[in-house]
Amino acid sequence: MDNRPSSAPVSPFAAGLKGRCPRCGEGSLFKGFLDTAPACTSCGLDYKFIDAGDGPAVFVIMIVGFIVVGLALYVEVTWQPPLWLHAVLWLPLTLVLGLGLLRPFKGVLIALQYSNKAEQGQLDRPSGPDAP
């Protein structure tokens, strides 16, 4: 990971929500909908450090599930519509919210990973003659 200082610190939340480079805040973080670019086109930061894993999907599932289930329960208790109406209401809302939140959440998690210098965890193993 290249750690050259930038001229001004970039907020990881602002950069992530906009899908911009976590170091300079200018270059694009993504080359597709969720595919990350190989490097920043503005400052040259190599994006090989990126490892968002399943984190963005988990956050989005929890948030969207809370919203949709809460609204569906409210609508069911208040108006008791037929099941087909529930499907017409909640399936598109789930898709729109899920797909709409996935990219910004991934961008924020990547930017936080960069700003906190997060790396894969490693066990400290003793070295020397007493090492097992």
XYZ file of N, CA and C in Angstrom, residues 34-82:
147
model
N -19.680 -2.835 -9.008
C -19.022 -3.201 -7.753
C -17.558 -3.587 -7.937
N -17.084 -3.664 -9.176
C -15.682 -4.006 -9.428
C -14.808 -2.800 -9.137
N -13.748 -3.033 -8.363
C -12.842 -1.930 -8.065
C -11.837 -1.762 -9.203
N -11.435 -0.549 -9.399
C -10.427 -0.244 -10.414
C -9.072 -0.765 -9.932
N -8.120 -0.986 -10.837
C -6.797 -1.465 -10.407
C -6.005 -0.402 -9.640
N -6.206 0.870 -9.971
C -5.479 1.955 -9.309
C -6.233 3.263 -9.531
N -5.901 4.246 -8.730
C -6.515 5.569 -8.865
C -5.955 6.255 -10.108
N -6.826 6.823 -10.902
C -6.389 7.521 -12.115
C -5.814 8.897 -11.801
N -6.055 9.410 -10.618
C -5.586 10.740 -10.261
C -4.247 10.718 -9.514
N -4.171 9.941 -8.423
C -2.943 9.943 -7.617
C -2.116 8.670 -7.766
N -2.656 7.655 -8.436
C -1.902 6.430 -8.673
C -1.917 5.412 -7.545
N -2.751 5.599 -6.518
C -2.823 4.643 -5.414
C -3.215 3.272 -5.940
N -2.412 2.269 -5.613
C -2.682 0.902 -6.036
C -3.766 0.319 -5.132
N -4.832 -0.195 -5.726
C -5.971 -0.709 -4.958
C -5.832 -2.186 -4.618
N -4.624 -2.733 -4.650
C -4.448 -4.144 -4.314
C -4.743 -4.435 -2.848
N -4.710 -3.419 -1.994
C -4.964 -3.609 -0.576
C -6.439 -3.879 -0.266
N -7.315 -3.636 -1.209
C -8.756 -3.712 -0.959
C -9.191 -5.141 -0.690
N -9.880 -5.301 0.431
C -10.469 -6.581 0.795
C -11.728 -6.304 1.602
N -12.800 -5.921 0.922
C -14.039 -5.591 1.618
C -14.793 -6.844 2.047
N -14.566 -7.954 1.363
C -15.223 -9.209 1.736
C -16.740 -9.101 1.671
N -17.397 -9.712 2.639
C -18.859 -9.719 2.690
C -19.421 -8.603 3.555
N -18.573 -7.754 4.088
C -19.016 -6.697 4.988
C -20.109 -5.809 4.420
N -19.925 -5.255 3.220
C -20.967 -4.377 2.674
C -22.304 -5.100 2.499
N -22.266 -6.335 2.026
C -23.511 -7.082 1.822
C -24.221 -7.345 3.139
N -23.468 -7.656 4.182
C -24.081 -7.916 5.487
C -24.757 -6.666 6.021
N -24.071 -5.527 5.961
C -24.682 -4.285 6.438
C -25.941 -3.947 5.645
N -25.869 -4.092 4.337
C -27.023 -3.761 3.500
C -28.188 -4.703 3.791
N -27.926 -5.993 3.936
C -28.994 -6.949 4.234
C -29.671 -6.596 5.552
N -28.892 -6.273 6.558
C -29.469 -5.930 7.863
C -30.301 -4.652 7.802
N -29.794 -3.633 7.152
C -30.514 -2.361 7.088
C -31.772 -2.482 6.240
N -31.638 -3.061 5.042
C -32.794 -3.204 4.149
C -33.826 -4.138 4.767
N -33.369 -5.224 5.382
C -34.295 -6.147 6.042
C -35.072 -5.466 7.144
N -34.408 -4.655 7.951
C -35.093 -3.936 9.024
C -36.158 -2.998 8.467
N -35.808 -2.259 7.431
C -36.748 -1.299 6.842
C -37.934 -2.018 6.199
N -37.663 -2.999 5.347
C -38.725 -3.662 4.591
C -39.628 -4.482 5.512
N -39.060 -5.238 6.419
C -39.889 -6.043 7.327
C -40.716 -5.143 8.227
N -40.118 -4.060 8.716
C -40.882 -3.122 9.542
C -42.053 -2.510 8.785
N -41.814 -2.080 7.567
C -42.899 -1.506 6.763
C -43.950 -2.554 6.400
N -43.509 -3.762 6.055
C -44.455 -4.817 5.707
C -45.336 -5.185 6.899
N -44.763 -5.260 8.082
C -45.566 -5.549 9.270
C -46.546 -4.427 9.562
N -46.091 -3.188 9.420
C -46.991 -2.053 9.643
C -48.162 -2.080 8.666
N -47.868 -2.297 7.386
C -48.923 -2.339 6.374
C -49.872 -3.509 6.635
N -49.349 -4.653 7.004
C -50.190 -5.827 7.264
C -51.116 -5.591 8.454
N -50.576 -5.053 9.522
C -51.390 -4.831 10.723
C -52.409 -3.719 10.492
N -52.039 -2.686 9.768
C -52.920 -1.537 9.569
C -54.009 -1.798 8.533
N -53.656 -2.332 7.352
C -54.611 -2.446 6.260
C -54.942 -3.877 5.851
N -54.137 -4.839 6.190
C -54.325 -6.248 5.832
C -54.589 -6.448 4.333
N -53.650 -6.016 3.492
C -53.843 -6.183 2.050
C -53.607 -7.643 1.642
N -54.019 -8.019 0.432
C -53.753 -9.391 -0.027
C -52.249 -9.622 -0.238
